[in-house]
Amino acid sequence: DLEVEAKYVARKIKELVDSKFQVWDKKLEDFRPIKYRDIVVLLRATSVASPVFEQEILSLDIPVFSDMSQEYLDSIEITTIMNLLKIIDNPMQDIPLVTVLRSNIGKFTDDDLIRIRLSDKQANFYTCLQKAIIDVEESLSNKIKRFLDNLDKWRKEQEYLSLDEFIWKIYLDTGYYNYVGLMPNGELRQANLKMLFQKAKQYESANFKGLYNFINFID
């Protein structure tokens, strides 16, 4: 029942905005078309209902925020950055590494990854990357070198930068913050990245330290 109600609310919100429903604007002292930010969903209890409503609203590409929300931790942009942080901490993790390589950060195609894997079918993927530099054609070799150089640079920087400063630097170095802004629901995706940045700031302000410990904290 809750999911059905949430679907109805999400469709109603979209219908209101698409139809340019008129609302009174106190600042303009006139009517104007409704905007998403004019709308709030009030719930009797939020702990169970909030994630359900949030997911249904997001499914229609409508920007939504709930102060009860943990959904942002499961979003593609947060997952990608967390996987990048994991391989900066320890690059010998195949799944996070391949996830980052296939993302807009790495820009490796599936064909690229197959050719890299063929350089050593038994080793972990990080070792395959290092070996593939001399085994593959020049264009792919240069692509691998750039990625590994960036990884080495970030591994050094995380030792002396504050965690929040380091995360924001990654957003800028990779262009990922701007990239997600161009995706559907881009403003919300950028807001998710800002929330991760704030989490890092709060984490260090509580006198916790270290990338490895922050990864465990988020997990």
CSV table of C-alpha atoms in Angstrom, one decimal:
chain,number,residue,atom,x,y,z
A,1,ASP,CA,0.0,0.0,0.0
A,2,LEU,CA,2.8,2.4,0.9
A,3,GLU,CA,4.5,1.8,-2.5
A,4,VAL,CA,1.3,2.3,-4.4
A,5,GLU,CA,0.7,5.6,-2.5
A,6,ALA,CA,4.3,6.7,-3.2
A,7,LYS,CA,3.9,6.0,-6.9
A,8,TYR,CA,0.7,8.1,-7.0
A,9,VAL,CA,2.4,11.0,-5.2
A,10,ALA,CA,5.4,10.9,-7.6
A,11,ARG,CA,3.1,10.9,-10.6
A,12,LYS,CA,1.0,13.7,-9.1
A,13,ILE,CA,4.2,15.9,-8.6
A,14,LYS,CA,5.3,15.3,-12.2
A,15,GLU,CA,1.8,16.1,-13.4
A,16,LEU,CA,1.7,19.4,-11.5
A,17,VAL,CA,5.1,20.5,-12.8
A,18,ASP,CA,4.5,19.3,-16.4
A,19,SER,CA,1.1,21.1,-16.5
A,20,LYS,CA,2.7,24.4,-15.2
A,21,PHE,CA,0.3,24.5,-12.4
A,22,GLN,CA,0.1,28.1,-11.1
A,23,VAL,CA,1.1,29.0,-7.6
A,24,TRP,CA,1.3,32.4,-5.8
A,25,ASP,CA,4.8,33.8,-5.3
A,26,LYS,CA,5.0,36.2,-2.4
A,27,LYS,CA,8.2,37.8,-3.7
A,28,LEU,CA,6.9,38.4,-7.2
A,29,GLU,CA,3.4,39.2,-5.9
A,30,ASP,CA,2.1,37.2,-8.8
A,31,PHE,CA,1.3,33.7,-10.0
A,32,ARG,CA,4.0,31.6,-11.7
A,33,PRO,CA,4.4,28.0,-12.8
A,34,ILE,CA,5.1,25.6,-9.9
A,35,LYS,CA,8.6,24.3,-9.4
A,36,TYR,CA,9.8,21.1,-7.7
A,37,ARG,CA,11.2,23.1,-4.8
A,38,ASP,CA,7.7,24.4,-4.0
A,39,ILE,CA,6.5,20.9,-3.1
A,40,VAL,CA,6.9,19.0,0.2
A,41,VAL,CA,5.6,15.5,1.1
A,42,LEU,CA,4.5,15.3,4.7
A,43,LEU,CA,4.5,11.9,6.4
A,44,ARG,CA,3.2,10.8,9.8
A,45,ALA,CA,6.3,8.5,10.3
A,46,THR,CA,9.4,8.9,8.2
A,47,SER,CA,11.7,6.0,9.1
A,48,VAL,CA,9.9,3.4,7.0
A,49,ALA,CA,8.0,5.6,4.5
A,50,SER,CA,10.6,8.1,3.6
A,51,PRO,CA,13.0,5.8,1.6
A,52,VAL,CA,10.0,4.3,-0.3
A,53,PHE,CA,8.7,7.8,-1.3
A,54,GLU,CA,12.2,8.9,-2.1
A,55,GLN,CA,12.8,6.0,-4.4
A,56,GLU,CA,9.5,6.4,-6.3
A,57,ILE,CA,10.1,10.1,-6.8
A,58,LEU,CA,13.7,9.5,-8.0
A,59,SER,CA,12.4,6.9,-10.5
A,60,LEU,CA,10.7,9.7,-12.3
A,61,ASP,CA,13.9,11.8,-12.4
A,62,ILE,CA,12.4,14.3,-9.9
A,63,PRO,CA,15.0,15.9,-7.5
A,64,VAL,CA,14.2,14.9,-3.9
A,65,PHE,CA,15.8,15.3,-0.5
A,66,SER,CA,14.9,13.7,2.8
A,67,ASP,CA,16.8,14.3,6.0
A,68,MET,CA,16.1,10.7,6.9
A,69,SER,CA,17.7,9.6,3.6
A,70,GLN,CA,20.5,7.0,3.2
A,71,GLU,CA,19.6,6.4,-0.4
A,72,TYR,CA,22.4,8.7,-1.6
A,73,LEU,CA,25.0,6.2,-0.3
A,74,ASP,CA,23.7,3.7,-2.9
A,75,SER,CA,23.7,6.1,-5.8
A,76,ILE,CA,26.0,5.4,-8.8
A,77,GLU,CA,28.0,8.6,-8.2
A,78,ILE,CA,28.7,7.8,-4.5
A,79,THR,CA,29.5,4.1,-5.3
A,80,THR,CA,32.0,5.2,-8.0
A,81,ILE,CA,33.8,7.7,-5.7
A,82,MET,CA,33.9,5.2,-2.8
A,83,ASN,CA,35.3,2.6,-5.1
A,84,LEU,CA,38.0,5.1,-6.2
A,85,LEU,CA,38.8,5.8,-2.6
A,86,LYS,CA,39.1,2.0,-1.9
A,87,ILE,CA,41.6,1.5,-4.7
A,88,ILE,CA,43.6,4.6,-3.6
A,89,ASP,CA,43.8,2.9,-0.2
A,90,ASN,CA,44.5,-0.6,-1.7
A,91,PRO,CA,44.6,-1.1,-5.5
A,92,MET,CA,44.7,-4.9,-5.1
A,93,GLN,CA,40.8,-5.0,-5.0
A,94,ASP,CA,39.5,-6.2,-8.4
A,95,ILE,CA,35.9,-5.3,-8.2
A,96,PRO,CA,36.3,-1.6,-7.1
A,97,LEU,CA,39.2,-1.3,-9.6
A,98,VAL,CA,37.3,-2.6,-12.6
A,99,THR,CA,34.2,-0.5,-11.5
A,100,VAL,CA,36.3,2.7,-11.6
A,101,LEU,CA,38.0,1.7,-14.9
A,102,ARG,CA,34.6,1.3,-16.6
A,103,SER,CA,33.3,4.6,-15.1
A,104,ASN,CA,33.7,8.0,-16.6
A,105,ILE,CA,36.7,8.4,-14.4
A,106,GLY,CA,38.7,5.6,-16.1
A,107,LYS,CA,36.9,5.7,-19.5
A,108,PHE,CA,38.0,2.1,-20.3
A,109,THR,CA,35.8,0.1,-22.6
A,110,ASP,CA,34.9,-3.6,-22.0
A,111,ASP,CA,37.2,-4.5,-24.9
A,112,ASP,CA,40.1,-2.6,-23.2
A,113,LEU,CA,39.5,-4.5,-20.0
A,114,ILE,CA,39.5,-7.9,-21.8
A,115,ARG,CA,42.8,-7.1,-23.5
A,116,ILE,CA,44.3,-6.0,-20.1
A,117,ARG,CA,43.1,-9.2,-18.4
A,118,LEU,CA,44.7,-11.3,-21.2
A,119,SER,CA,48.1,-9.9,-20.1
A,120,ASP,CA,48.0,-12.2,-17.1
A,121,LYS,CA,45.0,-14.5,-16.5
A,122,GLN,CA,46.1,-15.5,-13.0
A,123,ALA,CA,47.1,-12.2,-11.4
A,124,ASN,CA,44.9,-9.5,-9.8
A,125,PHE,CA,43.7,-6.8,-12.1
A,126,TYR,CA,46.1,-4.2,-10.8
A,127,THR,CA,49.1,-6.4,-11.7
A,128,CYS,CA,47.4,-7.0,-15.1
A,129,LEU,CA,47.3,-3.2,-15.6
A,130,GLN,CA,51.1,-2.9,-14.9
A,131,LYS,CA,51.9,-5.8,-17.3
A,132,ALA,CA,49.6,-4.7,-20.0
A,133,ILE,CA,51.5,-1.4,-20.5
A,134,ILE,CA,54.1,-3.3,-22.6
A,135,ASP,CA,51.7,-5.9,-24.0
A,136,VAL,CA,49.0,-3.7,-25.6
A,137,GLU,CA,49.0,-1.2,-28.4
A,138,GLU,CA,50.3,2.3,-27.8
A,139,SER,CA,46.9,4.1,-27.4
A,140,LEU,CA,45.7,1.7,-24.7
A,141,SER,CA,49.2,1.6,-23.1
A,142,ASN,CA,49.1,5.4,-22.8
A,143,LYS,CA,45.6,5.3,-21.3
A,144,ILE,CA,46.8,2.8,-18.6
A,145,LYS,CA,49.8,4.9,-17.8
A,146,ARG,CA,47.7,8.0,-17.3
A,147,PHE,CA,45.4,6.1,-14.9
A,148,LEU,CA,48.2,4.6,-12.9
A,149,ASP,CA,50.0,7.9,-12.7
A,150,ASN,CA,46.9,9.5,-11.3
A,151,LEU,CA,46.4,6.7,-8.9
A,152,ASP,CA,50.0,7.1,-7.6
A,153,LYS,CA,49.6,10.8,-7.3
A,154,TRP,CA,46.3,10.4,-5.3
A,155,ARG,CA,47.9,7.8,-3.0
A,156,LYS,CA,50.7,10.3,-2.1
A,157,GLU,CA,48.2,13.2,-1.7
A,158,GLN,CA,45.9,11.4,0.7
A,159,GLU,CA,48.8,11.0,3.1
A,160,TYR,CA,49.0,14.8,3.8
A,161,LEU,CA,45.7,16.4,2.7
A,162,SER,CA,42.7,16.5,5.0
A,163,LEU,CA,40.1,14.0,4.0
A,164,ASP,CA,37.5,16.5,2.8
A,165,GLU,CA,40.1,18.5,0.9
A,166,PHE,CA,41.3,15.3,-0.7
A,167,ILE,CA,37.8,14.2,-1.8
A,168,TRP,CA,37.0,17.6,-3.3
A,169,LYS,CA,40.4,17.5,-5.2
A,170,ILE,CA,39.4,14.1,-6.6
A,171,TYR,CA,36.1,15.7,-7.8
A,172,LEU,CA,38.1,18.4,-9.6
A,173,ASP,CA,41.0,16.2,-10.9
A,174,THR,CA,38.6,13.7,-12.5
A,175,GLY,CA,36.0,16.2,-13.6
A,176,TYR,CA,33.5,13.8,-12.1
A,177,TYR,CA,31.5,16.5,-10.2
A,178,ASN,CA,30.8,18.4,-13.4
A,179,TYR,CA,30.1,15.1,-15.3
A,180,VAL,CA,27.3,14.0,-12.9
A,181,GLY,CA,25.8,17.5,-13.2
A,182,LEU,CA,25.2,16.8,-16.8
A,183,MET,CA,23.5,13.5,-16.1
A,184,PRO,CA,19.7,13.2,-15.5
A,185,ASN,CA,18.8,14.5,-12.1
A,186,GLY,CA,22.3,16.2,-12.1
A,187,GLU,CA,21.7,18.7,-9.4
A,188,LEU,CA,20.7,15.9,-7.0
A,189,ARG,CA,23.8,13.9,-8.0
A,190,GLN,CA,26.0,16.8,-7.3
A,191,ALA,CA,24.2,17.3,-4.0
A,192,ASN,CA,25.0,13.7,-3.1
A,193,LEU,CA,28.7,14.3,-3.8
A,194,LYS,CA,28.6,17.4,-1.6
A,195,MET,CA,27.0,15.3,1.2
A,196,LEU,CA,29.9,12.8,1.0
A,197,PHE,CA,32.3,15.7,1.2
A,198,GLN,CA,30.5,16.9,4.3
A,199,LYS,CA,30.6,13.4,5.8
A,200,ALA,CA,34.3,13.4,5.4
A,201,LYS,CA,34.5,16.8,7.1
A,202,GLN,CA,32.3,15.7,10.0
A,203,TYR,CA,34.3,12.5,10.3
A,204,GLU,CA,37.6,14.3,10.7
A,205,SER,CA,36.1,17.0,13.0
A,206,ALA,CA,35.3,14.1,15.4
A,207,ASN,CA,39.1,13.4,15.5
A,208,PHE,CA,38.8,10.2,13.4
A,209,LYS,CA,41.7,9.9,10.9
A,210,GLY,CA,42.7,8.0,7.8
A,211,LEU,CA,41.2,6.9,4.5
A,212,TYR,CA,40.9,3.2,5.4
A,213,ASN,CA,38.9,4.1,8.6
A,214,PHE,CA,36.7,6.5,6.6
A,215,ILE,CA,35.9,3.7,4.1
A,216,ASN,CA,34.9,1.4,6.9
A,217,PHE,CA,32.8,4.1,8.5
A,218,ILE,CA,30.8,4.7,5.3
A,219,ASP,CA,30.5,0.9,4.7
